[in-house]
Amino acid sequence: MKETQGRSGRGEPGRRARRGNADNPLKLAIVGNPNVGKSVIFNNFTGLYVTVSNYPGTTVEVSRGSTRIDGVDFEVIDTPGAYSLLPITEEERVTRRVLLEESVDVVLHVIDAKNVNRMLPFTLQLIEAGLPVLLVVNMADEAERLGIEVDAGLLEGRLGVPVVLTASTLGRGMDTLRRRIVEFISTSANRSANQLRFAYSDRTEKAIAPVEAMLEADYPISRRAIAIMLLNGDDEIRAFVSKKESHARELLGRVDEIAREVGEVTPFAYSIAMERQAAAVALVKGAVTSNAHPRSASTGFSGLLNRLTMNPLTGIPILILVLYFGLYRFVGGFGAGTVVDFLETVVFERWVNPFVDNLVRAFIPYEAIGSLLAGDYGVITLGLRYAVAIVFPIVGSFFLVFSIIEDSGYLPRLAMLVDRVFKVIGLTGRSVIPITLGFGCGTMATLVTRTLETRRERVIATLLLALAIPCSAQLGVIMGLLATRPVALLTWMIFIGVAFVVTGRLAAILLPGESPSFYMELPPLRLPSVSNVVSKTVARMKWYFLEIVPIFVLASVLIWFGKLTGLFDAAMRLIKPLVVAMGLPPETAVAFLFGFFRRDYGAAGLYDLAKAGALSGRQLVVASIALTLFIPCIAQFSVMIKERGIGVAILIAAFAFSAAFTVGYIANLVLGFLGVIG
């Protein structure tokens, strides 16, 4: 690829510099690969006052916040991780939509200082698209430890866009970044003249030129970039162009013709990617230097820990330690034990519930209406108690642990570690993210299955999340109940583990298709940033609590309505024979019925029965196994319908219902025969 200075090829009038104010802020989008520190920079700009919501028409979350720099107001958008403007995953599609649809005034492209060579092609794409790019070379501190030096000035001169070196976790370079952003927007009218324009090989340019010339409409990015995306076979861009061009049929026919001609030698997408990578290598020559021995990155404590976490012989014991201290001790012991006991016993049973019961009896003489608010199934005494006293501390402690693991860089290593095992059940290491997140919230995890590459993977992951992955509230309660009985806890883990593997293996055999190849960015292991961990935990808890409280209230209302009309008792009569067949007392049916509204309700119902001494040790284990495998809660089920379709969702729910009582029945027989748990 040859390099020339000049206009970026943007087909529209340049953006006018405008002064941002609170009513009309400038838009600043942060883009880049996963694990390059985008969120740390976002949090540095915005603090904790952010909104996290699904991008319209998708289930991909985008964080937004605001900041003021030298009197200029900005809306800051933290986009999902992306490797290219040619999307493969839903996250990449959303990132591109933000850039195409939101009239962004500044695009902060964040890259890893240790991998400038590999990440610069995305920068070149952004520049080629005519976007207002400011390059942030982050993680400079980690690069320096490896003997890597980046000459930001030289790189800036070659690219024609501002380049800023930062170490965002240390706050280093952030003041400079703010200053360069303000300078950048003040010189927006002239900046396109300085941006690098790429001339590809003659063969590639001959393919691009006629398509670019046929584009007549105005686009939010350069016509040159649109032409390249069309030649790459991008269906979204084809649909976009079809709506804007009056001669779209002729244009797209010509695109297909050129793509076929070029593809006879080498596929267009491959050849242009190789040329762009070659340009990146040439651009960084002399601007990025390494004074370290080639093996230095793999030596020292960090390198040793990196190898230990990915070697199965040492990685599995490390994983067991993480699970023991993170889930068992902290979530199960502290969250589901200490905190739940205090809120449940002291706050609600001693203060809140008696106060509400007395208040309702004093002011609401009608029992039917009063039972909606107070009593065994009241919105406050049941719904609010379960949400605040049981679910909130457990989910909060899980999300805190998850944020620490995520920010430390351990999660991608866990994905690499389990990839080979996951292939047995038709998944790849990438599935470790939704599966792990499922231990926090099955609803959220089902949404995250969208990041998986194939429909087969998404269906298998959804099935396993619905069947054998307890959410943090359910897990916390069950671990709290079984913690004092190690044999009981181990038995529960074995049955659930076997159900997970057997179901996954059967699904992998029965569903057509193969597991895709797996690759994942491996960020360095680092000490988690306190501010980053706190902001992620707060954002997740905000989402979860806003989602869960209305559902708990709705579930309480539905239970109240069911009790009032007799539907609740009718459902109980249907479930009781199945419960009794597992060797459980008939009143255990209420926990399963609650579990349909929310898994947390079911676990909390089991907690109440155990607390009242209604279950023996063996019955507690059997009930815990069956309840874990039981149909997903109504929130997760609704997301399954939305993501996988109503047919698949009903089949999964029916399978989970059958599996729960079948495995529970077998567990009761096995435990009774062995006589290991009284």
XYZ file of C-alpha atoms in Angstrom:
678
model
C 0.000 0.000 0.000
C 1.289 3.451 -0.896
C 0.802 6.499 1.315
C -0.139 10.007 0.227
C -1.217 13.077 2.144
C -4.529 14.685 1.300
C -8.253 14.548 1.915
C -9.672 11.435 3.541
C -12.130 10.900 0.702
C -15.207 11.989 2.649
C -18.042 12.586 0.228
C -19.898 15.178 2.291
C -19.274 18.681 3.569
C -16.973 18.714 6.616
C -18.422 18.979 10.115
C -18.638 22.475 11.519
C -16.913 23.049 14.811
C -19.602 23.942 17.322
C -19.375 24.889 20.961
C -20.895 22.225 23.195
C -23.264 23.179 25.966
C -25.457 21.255 28.392
C -28.470 21.432 26.044
C -26.511 20.586 22.918
C -23.335 18.697 23.895
C -20.716 17.507 21.465
C -20.585 13.728 21.021
C -17.411 11.851 21.885
C -17.341 8.125 21.061
C -14.718 5.815 22.537
C -13.960 2.853 20.252
C -11.390 0.082 20.172
C -10.688 -3.592 20.675
C -11.847 -5.320 23.852
C -9.489 -5.057 26.838
C -7.627 -1.912 25.798
C -8.882 0.305 28.641
C -11.847 2.020 26.978
C -13.998 1.713 30.090
C -11.271 3.135 32.336
C -11.019 6.216 30.108
C -14.818 6.460 29.970
C -15.037 6.315 33.774
C -12.246 8.872 34.100
C -14.283 11.275 31.980
C -17.741 10.605 33.390
C -17.405 9.277 36.945
C -20.222 7.084 38.281
C -23.108 9.103 36.829
C -23.715 7.109 33.664
C -26.633 5.435 31.942
C -26.397 1.906 30.552
C -29.049 0.856 28.059
C -29.562 -1.405 25.076
C -28.834 0.223 21.739
C -32.155 0.620 19.849
C -33.177 -2.572 18.096
C -30.514 -4.680 19.840
C -29.722 -6.254 23.201
C -26.176 -4.849 23.234
C -25.480 -2.421 26.049
C -23.949 1.005 25.417
C -22.828 3.228 28.284
C -23.333 6.982 28.099
C -22.202 9.761 30.395
C -21.332 13.426 30.318
C -18.240 15.482 30.953
C -17.092 19.076 30.643
C -13.642 19.971 29.333
C -12.558 23.618 29.436
C -16.183 24.763 29.438
C -17.212 22.475 26.568
C -19.906 19.875 27.304
C -19.634 16.384 25.849
C -21.855 13.334 25.753
C -19.408 10.433 26.096
C -20.329 7.083 24.525
C -18.494 3.891 25.518
C -19.013 1.573 22.548
C -18.742 -2.239 22.666
C -15.395 -3.803 21.759
C -14.763 -3.949 18.003
C -11.881 -5.050 15.791
C -13.033 -3.528 12.523
C -15.676 -1.493 10.702
C -16.619 -4.757 8.990
C -18.673 -6.370 11.766
C -18.798 -10.035 12.670
C -20.439 -9.862 16.103
C -23.499 -7.929 17.254
C -21.210 -5.724 19.371
C -19.243 -4.648 16.295
C -22.472 -3.882 14.442
C -23.606 -1.621 17.275
C -20.256 0.189 17.366
C -20.494 0.875 13.636
C -24.096 2.044 13.992
C -23.010 4.545 16.650
C -20.392 5.940 14.263
C -22.774 6.020 11.294
C -25.959 7.236 12.980
C -24.993 9.564 15.815
C -23.056 12.422 14.149
C -20.064 11.895 16.415
C -17.801 14.948 16.808
C -14.754 13.116 18.171
C -13.812 9.452 17.821
C -11.286 8.377 20.445
C -9.704 5.235 19.058
C -8.044 3.499 22.010
C -5.302 0.977 21.231
C -2.873 -1.058 23.321
C 0.674 0.359 23.311
C 2.017 -3.207 23.341
C 0.140 -4.098 20.132
C 0.198 -0.952 17.979
C 1.124 -2.986 14.896
C -1.941 -5.174 15.161
C -4.496 -2.530 16.144
C -3.485 0.248 13.761
C -5.393 -1.208 10.755
C -8.638 -0.312 12.557
C -7.309 3.249 12.955
C -6.634 3.338 9.217
C -10.210 2.227 8.547
C -11.575 5.021 10.743
C -9.381 7.620 9.031
C -10.323 6.260 5.617
C -13.992 6.667 6.574
C -13.387 10.383 7.125
C -14.253 10.183 10.811
C -12.817 12.746 13.270
C -10.219 10.418 14.802
C -7.994 11.060 17.801
C -5.696 8.106 18.509
C -5.142 7.145 22.165
C -2.181 4.804 22.683
C -3.116 3.401 26.083
C -1.378 1.056 28.548
C 1.901 2.910 28.035
C 3.032 1.826 31.509
C 2.703 -1.855 30.627
C 4.531 -1.298 27.337
C 7.386 0.455 29.150
C 7.778 -2.487 31.521
C 8.305 -4.664 28.445
C 10.845 -2.230 26.992
C 8.478 -0.941 24.279
C 8.628 2.773 23.442
C 6.105 4.651 21.298
C 7.043 7.933 19.606
C 3.625 9.623 19.609
C 4.908 12.679 17.720
C 6.324 10.627 14.856
C 3.179 8.510 14.644
C 1.034 11.658 14.659
C 3.023 13.144 11.807
C 2.584 10.037 9.703
C -1.122 9.525 10.383
C -2.167 13.162 10.286
C -4.344 12.764 13.393
C -3.608 13.648 17.040
C -1.874 10.864 18.975
C -1.818 10.821 22.795
C 0.073 8.391 25.046
C -1.826 7.385 28.192
C -1.714 4.976 31.115
C -5.377 5.340 32.053
C -5.307 3.092 35.123
C -2.686 5.439 36.623
C -4.371 8.594 35.315
C -1.227 9.366 33.331
C -1.737 11.362 30.155
C -5.414 12.049 30.865
C -4.910 15.808 31.279
C -3.034 15.877 27.974
C -5.852 13.904 26.356
C -8.425 16.439 27.554
C -6.343 19.321 26.220
C -5.871 17.637 22.828
C -9.623 16.957 22.557
C -10.403 20.665 22.996
C -7.689 21.609 20.478
C -9.042 18.971 18.113
C -12.613 20.288 18.026
C -11.410 23.869 17.640
C -9.482 22.996 14.453
C -12.075 20.654 12.937
C -12.490 22.729 9.775
C -8.887 22.112 8.690
C -8.088 18.683 10.104
C -9.266 16.585 7.119
C -6.569 18.158 4.945
C -3.891 16.677 7.196
C -5.265 13.140 7.487
C -3.417 10.378 5.711
C -5.073 9.060 2.558
C -4.238 5.534 1.498
C -3.573 4.382 -2.011
C -3.905 0.621 -2.252
C -2.359 -1.547 -4.964
C -3.382 -0.731 -8.542
C -5.577 -3.836 -8.675
C -7.453 -2.837 -5.496
C -7.795 0.821 -6.530
C -9.226 -0.228 -9.902
C -11.913 -2.173 -8.030
C -12.763 0.685 -5.643
C -12.778 3.610 -8.098
C -15.819 2.700 -10.271
C -17.970 1.847 -7.240
C -17.006 5.076 -5.464
C -17.806 7.046 -8.626
C -21.301 5.545 -8.833
C -22.205 6.632 -5.281
C -24.183 9.881 -5.527
C -25.996 10.248 -2.188
C -24.642 11.885 0.952
C -23.298 9.456 3.565
C -22.161 9.863 7.183
C -18.756 8.430 6.216
C -16.654 8.705 3.062
C -17.925 7.230 -0.196
C -14.579 5.467 -0.496
C -15.251 3.585 2.767
C -18.799 2.766 1.605
C -17.406 1.394 -1.672
C -14.912 -0.820 0.176
C -17.633 -2.173 2.473
C -19.832 -2.961 -0.542
C -16.989 -4.851 -2.221
C -16.468 -6.754 1.024
C -20.047 -8.045 0.717
C -21.421 -6.178 3.733
C -25.182 -6.875 3.729
C -26.053 -4.024 6.122
C -24.276 -1.477 3.937
C -25.935 -2.920 0.816
C -29.344 -2.379 2.423
C -28.276 1.109 3.544
C -27.130 2.058 0.038
C -30.272 0.571 -1.536
C -32.389 3.076 0.397
C -30.249 6.084 -0.545
C -29.349 5.537 -4.208
C -31.946 5.896 -6.965
C -29.954 3.537 -9.220
C -29.233 0.998 -6.442
C -29.965 -2.094 -8.563
C -27.496 -1.070 -11.255
C -24.925 -0.046 -8.625
C -25.129 -3.288 -6.636
C -25.030 -5.338 -9.821
C -21.776 -3.595 -10.769
C -20.421 -4.205 -7.238
C -21.140 -7.943 -7.550
C -19.515 -8.042 -10.980
C -16.319 -6.324 -9.764
C -16.172 -8.459 -6.598
C -16.388 -11.636 -8.729
C -13.628 -10.442 -11.058
C -11.303 -9.478 -8.205
C -12.148 -12.601 -6.207
C -10.961 -14.896 -9.003
C -7.393 -14.159 -7.885
C -7.761 -13.373 -4.156
C -10.913 -12.535 -2.176
C -11.236 -8.747 -1.972
C -11.708 -8.729 1.814
C -8.501 -10.713 2.334
C -6.340 -8.698 -0.050
C -7.407 -5.297 1.310
C -6.911 -6.485 4.906
C -3.369 -7.629 4.055
C -2.571 -4.321 2.342
C -3.910 -2.372 5.309
C -1.825 -4.487 7.702
C 1.281 -3.906 5.577
C 0.620 -0.156 5.734
C 0.340 -0.354 9.525
C 3.701 -2.132 9.748
C 5.311 0.568 7.602
C 3.744 3.376 9.641
C 4.993 2.090 12.996
C 8.518 1.420 11.758
C 10.741 3.664 13.861
C 7.743 5.002 15.799
C 7.474 1.891 17.958
C 10.721 0.403 19.224
C 11.522 -2.417 21.614
C 14.614 -2.495 23.791
C 13.621 -5.704 25.540
C 14.869 -9.228 24.996
C 12.263 -11.159 22.951
C 11.589 -13.434 25.896
C 11.192 -10.627 28.435
C 7.411 -10.577 28.079
C 7.245 -14.170 29.217
C 9.566 -13.831 32.202
C 9.036 -12.433 35.657
C 6.103 -12.940 37.986
C 3.484 -11.671 35.513
C 4.717 -14.028 32.800
C 4.824 -16.936 35.248
C 1.279 -16.234 36.450
C 0.129 -15.936 32.844
C 1.465 -19.411 32.041
C 0.105 -20.924 35.251
C -3.460 -19.709 34.592
C -3.575 -21.276 31.112
C -1.819 -24.572 31.828
C -4.502 -27.162 32.731
C -2.314 -28.731 35.440
C -2.060 -25.433 37.323
C -4.956 -23.488 35.792
C -7.646 -25.818 37.160
C -6.397 -25.580 40.782
C -6.241 -21.772 40.361
C -9.829 -21.812 39.055
C -10.904 -23.909 42.051
C -9.285 -21.356 44.386
C -11.056 -18.490 42.584
C -14.385 -20.303 42.845
C -13.788 -21.219 46.484
C -12.853 -17.758 47.713
C -14.917 -15.776 45.208
C -18.180 -17.718 45.063
C -18.194 -20.053 48.045
C -16.627 -17.868 50.729
C -17.537 -14.347 49.592
C -20.834 -14.750 47.707
C -22.049 -17.827 49.588
C -20.558 -17.103 53.007
C -20.585 -13.330 53.280
C -23.297 -12.260 50.804
C -25.765 -15.120 51.275
C -24.805 -15.691 54.896
C -23.790 -12.694 56.981
C -25.549 -9.943 55.027
C -28.715 -11.924 54.249
C -29.042 -13.058 57.866
C -28.808 -9.479 59.108
C -31.282 -8.037 56.594
C -33.677 -10.993 56.830
C -33.653 -11.535 60.595
C -32.994 -8.078 61.994
C -34.256 -5.569 59.451
C -37.319 -7.291 57.991
C -38.484 -9.867 60.554
C -37.876 -7.597 63.544
C -38.749 -4.172 62.123
C -40.176 -3.895 58.612
C -42.659 -6.788 58.379
C -44.298 -6.270 61.818
C -44.610 -2.548 61.102
C -46.202 -3.169 57.678
C -48.534 -5.882 59.033
C -49.756 -3.600 61.840
C -50.128 -0.629 59.491
C -52.174 -2.616 56.972
C -54.427 -4.111 59.663
C -55.043 -0.647 61.125
C -55.884 1.179 57.892
C -57.105 -1.501 55.441
C -60.073 -3.441 56.854
C -60.494 -5.605 53.740
C -58.422 -8.775 54.050
C -58.299 -9.405 50.295
C -56.740 -5.979 49.631
C -54.555 -6.030 52.746
C -53.040 -9.381 51.757
C -51.745 -7.736 48.577
C -49.386 -5.581 50.668
C -48.745 -7.663 53.791
C -48.932 -11.234 55.040
C -47.345 -14.351 53.557
C -47.514 -13.203 49.917
C -47.595 -9.406 50.231
C -45.790 -7.099 47.839
C -43.812 -5.586 50.736
C -43.511 -8.479 53.180
C -42.670 -11.045 50.465
C -41.655 -9.241 47.259
C -39.625 -6.429 48.793
C -38.180 -8.715 51.479
C -36.915 -11.233 48.920
C -35.604 -8.494 46.612
C -33.791 -6.444 49.258
C -32.939 -8.904 52.028
C -32.061 -11.986 49.978
C -31.416 -11.147 46.339
C -29.735 -7.744 46.571
C -26.756 -8.731 48.804
C -26.133 -11.971 46.904
C -26.286 -10.443 43.423
C -24.270 -7.434 44.583
C -21.483 -9.596 46.004
C -21.413 -11.708 42.821
C -21.172 -8.704 40.507
C -18.358 -7.314 42.670
C -16.403 -10.577 42.319
C -17.174 -10.745 38.578
C -15.963 -7.155 38.057
C -12.705 -7.915 39.898
C -12.115 -11.047 37.794
C -12.999 -9.171 34.603
C -10.755 -6.187 35.334
C -7.797 -8.375 36.315
C -7.596 -9.932 32.845
C -8.283 -13.434 34.202
C -11.544 -14.024 32.305
C -9.963 -14.402 28.805
C -7.441 -16.848 30.299
C -10.282 -18.844 31.778
C -11.826 -18.909 28.296
C -8.595 -20.301 26.833
C -8.367 -22.849 29.652
C -11.865 -24.284 29.166
C -11.996 -24.057 25.355
C -11.030 -27.692 24.798
C -13.553 -28.923 27.389
C -16.307 -26.680 26.025
C -15.793 -28.072 22.514
C -17.084 -31.421 23.854
C -20.451 -29.764 24.545
C -20.544 -27.850 21.263
C -19.247 -24.537 22.618
C -15.962 -22.628 22.516
C -14.023 -20.743 25.153
C -15.925 -17.593 24.191
C -18.991 -19.127 25.862
C -17.302 -18.859 29.250
C -18.428 -15.216 29.432
C -22.222 -15.802 29.247
C -21.895 -19.030 31.266
C -19.957 -17.260 34.037
C -22.330 -14.298 33.909
C -25.189 -16.778 34.303
C -24.045 -17.343 37.867
C -25.013 -13.712 38.404
C -28.201 -13.359 36.362
C -29.551 -15.840 33.832
C -31.562 -13.119 32.110
C -28.496 -10.964 31.497
C -26.444 -14.008 30.460
C -29.059 -15.087 27.900
C -28.798 -11.645 26.321
C -25.001 -11.979 26.201
C -25.262 -15.239 24.196
C -25.723 -12.924 21.221
C -21.943 -12.508 21.214
C -21.489 -16.168 20.217
C -20.747 -16.719 16.547
C -23.196 -19.437 15.446
C -26.880 -20.123 16.093
C -25.954 -23.621 17.281
C -23.683 -22.193 19.987
C -26.337 -19.692 21.038
C -29.007 -22.408 21.382
C -26.723 -24.742 23.384
C -25.600 -21.924 25.684
C -29.217 -20.819 26.220
C -30.223 -24.406 27.048
C -27.414 -24.838 29.593
C -28.126 -21.456 31.187
C -31.788 -22.369 31.570
C -31.088 -25.831 32.952
C -27.911 -26.092 34.988
C -26.595 -22.605 35.818
C -28.108 -21.199 39.024
C -28.261 -17.409 39.266
C -26.324 -15.790 42.105
C -29.379 -15.401 44.352
C -30.354 -19.039 43.922
C -26.731 -20.177 44.172
C -26.099 -18.074 47.249
C -29.137 -19.422 49.095
C -28.374 -23.035 48.150
C -24.714 -22.699 49.139
C -25.793 -21.064 52.380
C -28.168 -23.963 53.089
C -25.638 -26.679 52.230
C -22.456 -24.979 53.462
C -22.566 -26.720 56.839
C -22.938 -30.107 55.109
C -19.863 -30.604 52.847
C -21.077 -33.999 51.590
C -24.469 -32.516 50.702
C -22.843 -29.604 48.856
C -20.507 -31.953 46.961
C -23.448 -34.203 46.025
C -25.405 -31.222 44.673
C -22.371 -30.088 42.644
C -21.853 -33.573 41.163
C -25.480 -33.956 40.046
C -25.617 -30.456 38.522
C -22.203 -30.916 36.866
C -23.222 -34.243 35.321
C -26.512 -32.733 34.103
C -24.563 -29.833 32.530
C -22.079 -32.083 30.694
C -24.567 -34.763 29.583
C -27.103 -32.210 28.330
C -24.416 -30.214 26.531
C -22.961 -33.330 24.906
C -26.370 -34.548 23.729
C -27.163 -31.102 22.323
C -23.796 -31.019 20.526
C -24.542 -34.405 18.932
C -28.170 -33.710 18.008
C -27.861 -30.122 16.754
C -26.278 -29.819 13.289
C -23.102 -27.818 12.755
C -19.580 -27.617 14.145
C -17.972 -25.474 16.817
C -16.270 -22.465 15.185
C -12.586 -21.728 15.644
C -11.821 -19.767 18.786
C -9.587 -16.769 19.333
C -9.628 -14.122 22.033
C -7.551 -11.100 22.965
C -5.357 -11.838 25.992
C -4.866 -8.647 27.998
C -2.070 -8.589 30.575
C -2.817 -9.729 34.085
C -3.032 -6.676 36.304
C -4.249 -5.503 39.670
C -7.896 -4.456 39.219
C -8.573 -0.721 39.252
C -10.738 0.153 42.260
C -12.627 2.872 40.368
C -13.210 0.576 37.398
C -14.458 -2.285 39.580
C -16.774 0.026 41.526
C -18.221 1.666 38.402
C -18.859 -1.691 36.686
C -20.456 -3.154 39.808
C -22.651 -0.094 40.315
C -23.732 -0.104 36.645
C -24.636 -3.805 36.765
C -26.429 -3.471 40.075
C -28.361 -0.477 38.781
C -29.464 -2.485 35.755
C -30.279 -5.536 37.840
C -32.173 -3.724 40.560
C -34.216 -1.672 38.090
C -35.086 -4.906 36.326
C -35.657 -7.145 39.342
C -37.767 -5.030 41.714
C -40.671 -4.548 39.248
C -40.633 -8.289 38.496
C -40.617 -9.174 42.195
C -43.565 -6.844 42.697
C -45.348 -8.314 39.658
C -44.656 -11.848 40.896
C -46.105 -10.974 44.309
C -49.219 -9.561 42.628
C -49.598 -12.690 40.472
C -49.178 -14.951 43.505
C -51.718 -12.843 45.414
C -54.116 -13.042 42.473
C -53.543 -16.791 42.225
C -54.269 -17.242 45.920
C -57.368 -15.061 45.686
C -58.815 -16.895 42.680
C -57.722 -20.413 43.613
C -55.348 -20.737 40.612
C -52.377 -20.903 42.964
C -53.867 -23.857 44.846
C -54.783 -25.595 41.573
C -51.190 -25.303 40.343
C -49.964 -26.575 43.704
C -52.185 -29.656 43.364
C -50.609 -30.414 39.969
C -47.043 -30.087 41.250
C -47.456 -31.857 44.614
C -47.521 -35.444 43.213
C -44.232 -34.791 41.385
C -42.695 -33.307 44.516
C -43.860 -36.201 46.699
C -42.447 -38.688 44.150
C -39.008 -37.202 44.869
C -39.445 -37.931 48.566
C -40.161 -34.324 49.506
C -42.963 -33.020 51.753
C -45.979 -31.660 49.798
C -45.416 -28.077 50.987
C -42.132 -28.025 48.999
C -44.289 -27.526 45.901
C -44.577 -23.856 46.835
C -40.836 -23.362 46.259
C -41.116 -24.769 42.724
C -44.161 -22.642 41.974
C -42.307 -19.577 43.249
C -39.351 -20.591 41.072
C -41.455 -20.086 37.961
C -41.893 -16.406 38.795
C -38.239 -16.025 39.733
C -35.546 -18.548 40.561
C -34.689 -16.359 43.528
C -38.240 -16.794 44.841
C -37.906 -20.559 44.649
C -34.557 -20.570 46.448
C -35.891 -18.191 49.079
C -38.950 -20.429 49.527
C -36.603 -23.362 50.081
C -34.708 -21.228 52.590
C -37.934 -20.609 54.531
C -38.787 -24.341 54.581
C -35.302 -25.298 55.739
C -35.392 -22.594 58.395
C -38.684 -24.026 59.684
C -37.113 -27.503 59.904
C -39.482 -28.982 57.303
C -36.681 -30.708 55.331
C -34.168 -33.394 56.295
C -30.610 -33.302 54.965
C -31.383 -35.672 52.092
C -34.588 -33.832 51.199
C -32.704 -30.541 51.181
C -30.165 -31.912 48.679
C -32.864 -33.421 46.436
C -34.907 -30.205 46.520
C -31.802 -28.127 45.739
C -30.928 -30.341 42.752
C -34.454 -30.308 41.322
C -34.940 -26.588 41.914
C -31.625 -25.752 40.206
C -32.645 -27.758 37.118
C -36.218 -26.407 37.127
C -37.596 -24.168 34.366
C -36.059 -20.683 34.162
C -37.756 -17.723 35.768
C -40.323 -15.738 33.828
C -37.840 -12.934 33.028
C -35.261 -15.328 31.580
C -37.973 -17.230 29.717
C -39.237 -14.022 28.082
C -35.701 -13.197 26.903
C -35.345 -16.757 25.567
C -38.493 -16.211 23.475
C -37.118 -12.930 22.163
C -33.638 -14.292 21.399
C -34.278 -17.884 20.286
C -37.955 -17.842 19.265
C -41.037 -19.157 21.055
C -40.666 -22.721 19.741
C -37.104 -23.178 21.000
C -37.935 -21.453 24.307
C -40.902 -23.767 24.987
C -38.856 -26.873 24.097
C -36.065 -25.802 26.473
C -38.545 -25.063 29.283
C -40.304 -28.419 28.768
C -36.971 -30.242 28.820
C -35.912 -28.430 32.013
C -39.241 -29.257 33.690
C -38.888 -32.961 32.855
C -35.188 -33.083 33.741
C -35.715 -31.420 37.129
C -38.184 -33.996 38.440
C -36.476 -36.959 36.738
C -33.028 -36.150 38.136
C -34.581 -35.288 41.515
C -36.312 -38.689 41.596
C -33.043 -40.471 40.709
C -31.110 -38.442 43.298
C -33.553 -39.445 46.025
C -33.218 -43.138 45.105
C -29.405 -42.992 44.939
C -29.012 -41.099 48.211
C -31.523 -43.361 49.926
C -29.671 -46.457 48.709
C -26.241 -45.134 49.743
C -27.499 -43.652 52.998
C -24.762 -40.989 52.979
C -26.985 -38.024 53.893
C -29.554 -38.253 56.665
